[in-house]
């Protein structure tokens, strides 16, 4: 199988490329090598052994050439992370949504039948919750007054009682709460439309909190794991918002690469979304402490600060990916964090 990986020189894309080649497949990478993601716009040494097309998705001619003779596309290219303000909106839409539309158009022209799309858990907004009195409920955004008073758990919209978090399945209703989340959901809608029109297979992998070697550092668009590692590398303590009790699912990039391979091999016909997670929920403070210990750095500082629009808990149900793709994460949290705490960041 020959696979085109967009964003192939990046954090996740490069791990997918290495795994595919190790499994006997051929890869071609498409990456613009933007300076914001790659220092000086240089080709990273860890992808120098792969075929690389240096182009943006807006470069229609290069995109069509890159799709020549490929059997599938792993679409990893995106502008990622929580935006720094409203001024970022057009950039997110340009990179994520318009770029995806151009890719799908070119795939239709080249009759490429299979797509694996890098999705995100951010499309869910807040996770799944249960009220002791009203059963499963979906909370709205947390009130500023509660956050200011240090009450961080969401409340029941019916009785205002504090809620208990649960696992989020793929058929949960979506509730994107920032520009990045909105563009990731739009990518899914575009992929579903492409699948209906062409009969192609589109598997969306909703990544949860991915971490591991080759993560970028010192950028406002990086995930929380990278921000903590960047602080430790500079000799600073990781700063943890709220009380550190926010629950997430941290999944190692090697497992994410395996999920991509599984979706390429066993993705169903039509459109289907999958949670890609470890199934081992942990708190943000758990991760900060594990990284501090691995890096022999200072203890995390819990600030009590908050950001309006942040979600409290988002923990995934891994059952569908296990049942339909045969994917189960293998990397243990403690071992993965110990490795990541000592790994070089990009």
XYZ file of C-alpha atoms in Angstrom:
346
model
C 0.000 0.000 0.000
C 1.278 3.467 -0.918
C 0.097 6.178 1.466
C 0.312 9.957 1.254
C 0.710 11.537 4.697
C -0.102 15.232 4.850
C 1.762 16.982 7.637
C 4.114 14.015 7.376
C 7.129 15.825 8.815
C 5.242 16.713 11.971
C 4.879 15.086 15.368
C 2.226 12.467 14.636
C 2.683 12.230 10.869
C 6.343 11.241 11.145
C 5.543 8.424 13.578
C 2.815 7.158 11.243
C 5.317 7.208 8.356
C 7.933 5.244 10.283
C 5.425 2.587 11.336
C 4.005 2.169 7.832
C 7.456 1.687 6.343
C 8.382 -0.772 9.099
C 5.251 -2.753 8.145
C 6.301 -2.919 4.490
C 4.231 -0.061 3.063
C 5.403 2.878 0.945
C 4.905 6.457 2.084
C 5.080 9.889 0.568
C 5.054 12.923 2.830
C 3.464 16.282 2.009
C 4.452 19.102 4.331
C 4.833 22.857 3.978
C 7.522 22.874 6.712
C 6.196 26.140 8.117
C 8.691 27.892 10.411
C 6.087 27.987 13.183
C 6.273 24.196 13.337
C 9.761 23.484 11.991
C 12.696 25.622 13.046
C 13.979 27.568 10.075
C 11.677 25.625 7.783
C 14.283 22.846 7.660
C 13.567 19.191 6.948
C 13.733 17.314 10.277
C 16.429 14.653 10.356
C 13.921 11.991 11.413
C 12.079 12.168 8.063
C 15.104 12.584 5.795
C 14.815 8.937 4.696
C 11.239 9.375 3.432
C 10.059 10.799 0.103
C 8.981 14.368 0.869
C 6.988 16.831 -1.208
C 7.453 20.311 0.195
C 4.176 22.070 -0.525
C 1.093 23.583 1.038
C -2.380 22.168 0.433
C -3.118 25.388 -1.452
C -0.529 24.334 -4.064
C -2.997 22.479 -6.292
C -0.444 21.225 -8.816
C 1.918 19.806 -6.190
C -1.026 18.265 -4.345
C -2.243 16.456 -7.463
C 1.266 15.200 -8.164
C 1.647 13.995 -4.579
C -1.586 11.982 -4.929
C -0.356 10.183 -8.028
C -0.422 6.381 -7.616
C -1.399 6.428 -3.924
C -3.909 4.042 -2.388
C -4.835 6.080 0.660
C -4.290 9.392 2.446
C -3.511 9.979 6.117
C -4.495 13.611 6.623
C -2.513 14.883 9.616
C -1.805 18.446 8.433
C -3.558 21.042 10.576
C -3.147 24.156 12.622
C -3.529 22.764 16.125
C -4.111 23.879 19.702
C -6.261 26.400 21.507
C -6.346 29.683 19.623
C -4.865 32.761 21.274
C -7.764 35.014 20.267
C -10.422 35.845 17.698
C -7.714 37.089 15.354
C -6.675 33.459 14.769
C -10.043 32.420 13.320
C -9.245 32.951 9.658
C -5.904 31.134 9.952
C -7.566 28.069 11.482
C -10.237 27.973 8.787
C -7.649 28.495 6.050
C -5.356 25.684 7.183
C -7.850 23.173 8.520
C -11.069 23.514 6.558
C -10.125 25.027 3.224
C -6.996 22.870 3.143
C -9.071 19.744 3.763
C -11.585 20.720 1.071
C -8.766 21.127 -1.443
C -7.316 17.759 -0.477
C -10.659 15.969 -0.819
C -11.306 17.575 -4.206
C -7.926 16.402 -5.453
C -8.507 12.912 -4.030
C -11.791 12.692 -5.946
C -10.051 13.773 -9.141
C -7.340 11.142 -8.629
C -9.845 8.453 -7.522
C -8.052 7.835 -4.219
C -10.541 5.638 -2.318
C -9.444 5.763 1.331
C -8.978 8.559 3.856
C -7.834 8.507 7.471
C -8.430 11.909 9.030
C -6.772 13.184 12.181
C -9.745 14.281 14.261
C -9.853 15.491 17.838
C -11.728 14.935 21.084
C -12.298 18.705 21.239
C -15.405 18.263 19.069
C -17.233 16.898 22.136
C -16.801 20.009 24.288
C -17.493 18.908 27.845
C -17.490 15.153 28.353
C -20.334 12.928 29.471
C -21.792 13.531 32.940
C -24.381 12.081 35.289
C -26.510 13.780 37.911
C -27.566 11.645 40.878
C -31.078 13.056 40.552
C -31.537 13.478 36.812
C -29.335 10.807 35.257
C -27.203 11.546 32.155
C -27.097 15.285 31.413
C -25.075 17.629 29.238
C -23.865 20.701 31.125
C -23.438 24.103 29.578
C -20.295 26.202 29.993
C -19.226 26.588 33.606
C -20.198 29.837 35.303
C -17.491 32.417 35.919
C -18.743 32.848 39.491
C -18.188 29.159 40.227
C -14.730 29.192 38.704
C -13.760 32.302 40.638
C -14.898 30.581 43.848
C -12.868 27.452 43.071
C -15.884 25.328 42.174
C -14.616 23.636 39.038
C -17.002 20.711 38.536
C -19.884 21.352 36.098
C -23.400 21.638 37.486
C -26.583 19.881 36.482
C -28.656 22.182 34.236
C -31.794 20.991 36.049
C -30.908 21.173 39.755
C -27.435 22.790 39.873
C -25.931 19.780 41.677
C -22.276 18.992 40.923
C -21.945 16.266 38.303
C -20.001 13.015 38.050
C -17.982 12.464 34.831
C -18.245 9.359 32.643
C -16.921 7.945 29.363
C -17.749 9.670 26.070
C -18.727 7.411 23.136
C -18.427 8.469 19.516
C -22.180 8.964 19.155
C -22.259 11.603 21.913
C -23.569 14.956 20.738
C -20.864 17.379 19.676
C -20.327 20.817 21.183
C -17.182 22.559 19.839
C -16.303 25.461 22.132
C -13.467 27.237 20.334
C -12.326 27.949 16.798
C -9.963 24.990 16.616
C -12.738 22.621 17.719
C -15.148 24.112 15.190
C -12.680 23.572 12.350
C -12.005 19.984 13.402
C -15.735 19.252 13.331
C -16.021 20.895 9.909
C -13.241 18.625 8.661
C -15.359 15.656 9.703
C -18.402 16.986 7.843
C -16.291 17.536 4.729
C -14.902 14.000 4.930
C -18.409 12.569 5.302
C -19.559 14.536 2.257
C -16.592 13.302 0.225
C -17.380 9.727 1.239
C -21.031 10.020 0.186
C -20.171 11.524 -3.182
C -17.303 9.176 -4.063
C -18.137 5.979 -2.199
C -14.759 6.241 -0.493
C -13.871 5.116 3.010
C -13.336 7.905 5.569
C -12.192 6.974 9.074
C -11.914 9.881 11.516
C -9.606 9.233 14.449
C -10.585 11.504 17.312
C -7.248 11.816 19.077
C -7.248 12.458 22.780
C -4.209 14.006 24.510
C -1.299 12.743 22.425
C 2.245 12.922 23.828
C 5.668 11.525 23.067
C 8.991 12.160 21.295
C 9.186 14.829 18.546
C 6.528 17.017 20.148
C 7.021 20.726 19.414
C 8.009 22.959 22.300
C 7.614 26.590 23.350
C 4.532 27.391 21.290
C 1.087 28.609 22.379
C -0.430 26.007 20.051
C 1.211 23.016 21.750
C -0.712 20.669 23.985
C -0.467 20.773 27.746
C 2.036 17.894 27.834
C 4.450 19.848 25.646
C 3.959 23.040 27.668
C 4.827 21.202 30.877
C 7.911 19.628 29.271
C 9.030 22.981 27.895
C 8.797 24.496 31.370
C 10.805 21.656 32.903
C 13.446 21.904 30.178
C 13.877 25.556 31.157
C 14.138 24.654 34.860
C 10.669 25.957 35.717
C 7.861 24.193 37.524
C 4.849 23.210 35.413
C 1.921 25.494 36.225
C -1.398 23.696 36.539
C -4.722 25.502 36.108
C -7.749 25.062 38.359
C -7.050 22.416 41.030
C -5.330 19.987 38.650
C -8.257 17.576 38.859
C -9.231 17.889 35.192
C -9.462 14.365 33.780
C -8.003 13.539 30.378
C -6.890 10.486 28.443
C -3.194 10.658 27.554
C -2.273 8.430 24.620
C 1.279 7.811 23.414
C 2.123 8.804 19.849
C 3.311 5.257 19.083
C -0.199 4.023 19.860
C -1.697 6.785 17.708
C 0.464 5.619 14.804
C -0.843 2.072 15.335
C -4.420 3.390 15.236
C -3.722 4.994 11.863
C -2.350 1.736 10.508
C -5.405 -0.136 11.793
C -7.768 2.359 10.155
C -5.913 2.103 6.848
C -6.182 -1.677 6.884
C -9.588 -2.222 8.450
C -11.519 1.036 8.149
C -15.154 0.385 7.242
C -16.893 1.561 4.072
C -18.414 4.998 4.308
C -17.775 7.448 7.138
C -16.978 6.394 10.710
C -15.468 8.137 13.742
C -13.298 6.476 16.393
C -11.944 7.585 19.745
C -8.181 7.057 19.868
C -7.271 6.921 23.523
C -5.549 4.824 26.153
C -8.608 3.946 28.210
C -6.637 5.033 31.306
C -8.032 8.392 32.460
C -5.638 10.552 34.503
C -5.713 14.069 35.864
C -3.664 16.978 34.589
C -1.884 17.051 37.939
C -1.050 13.334 37.594
C 0.687 14.100 34.311
C 2.519 17.150 35.638
C 3.849 15.191 38.615
C 4.921 12.264 36.426
C 6.823 14.574 34.072
C 8.458 16.471 36.943
C 9.643 13.197 38.435
C 10.932 11.908 35.081
C 12.816 15.138 34.400
C 14.041 15.414 38.020
C 12.485 18.868 38.047
C 10.510 21.021 40.471
C 7.082 19.985 41.710
C 4.128 21.382 39.741
C 2.483 24.570 40.959
C -1.306 24.453 41.155
C -2.454 28.016 40.462
C -6.239 27.910 40.786
C -6.346 30.067 37.646
C -8.862 29.218 34.940
C -9.814 30.021 31.372
C -13.424 30.512 30.374
C -14.311 27.953 27.733
C -11.959 25.239 29.005
C -13.642 21.893 29.624
C -13.368 20.140 32.954
C -13.336 16.442 32.021
C -13.160 14.650 28.698
C -12.524 10.912 28.937
C -13.226 8.615 26.018
C -14.826 5.235 25.563
C -12.303 3.105 23.594
C -14.733 0.267 22.786
C -15.558 1.065 19.137
C -11.937 1.210 17.986
C -11.246 -2.049 19.792
C -14.258 -3.834 18.306
C -14.088 -2.524 14.727
C -10.395 -1.785 14.152
C -8.804 -4.165 16.626
C -6.967 -1.194 18.146
C -6.040 -1.086 21.806
C -3.407 1.221 23.257
C -0.376 -0.584 24.641
C 1.825 2.074 26.200
C 1.506 2.287 29.978
C 1.008 5.784 31.408
C 3.903 5.630 33.880
C 6.352 4.187 31.351
C 5.235 6.581 28.633
C 5.582 9.648 30.835
C 9.012 8.501 32.059
C 10.142 8.246 28.428
C 8.563 11.550 27.447
C 10.044 13.340 30.447
C 13.515 12.607 29.095
C 12.747 12.865 25.358
C 14.043 15.661 23.167
C 11.364 18.097 22.023
C 11.238 19.523 18.514
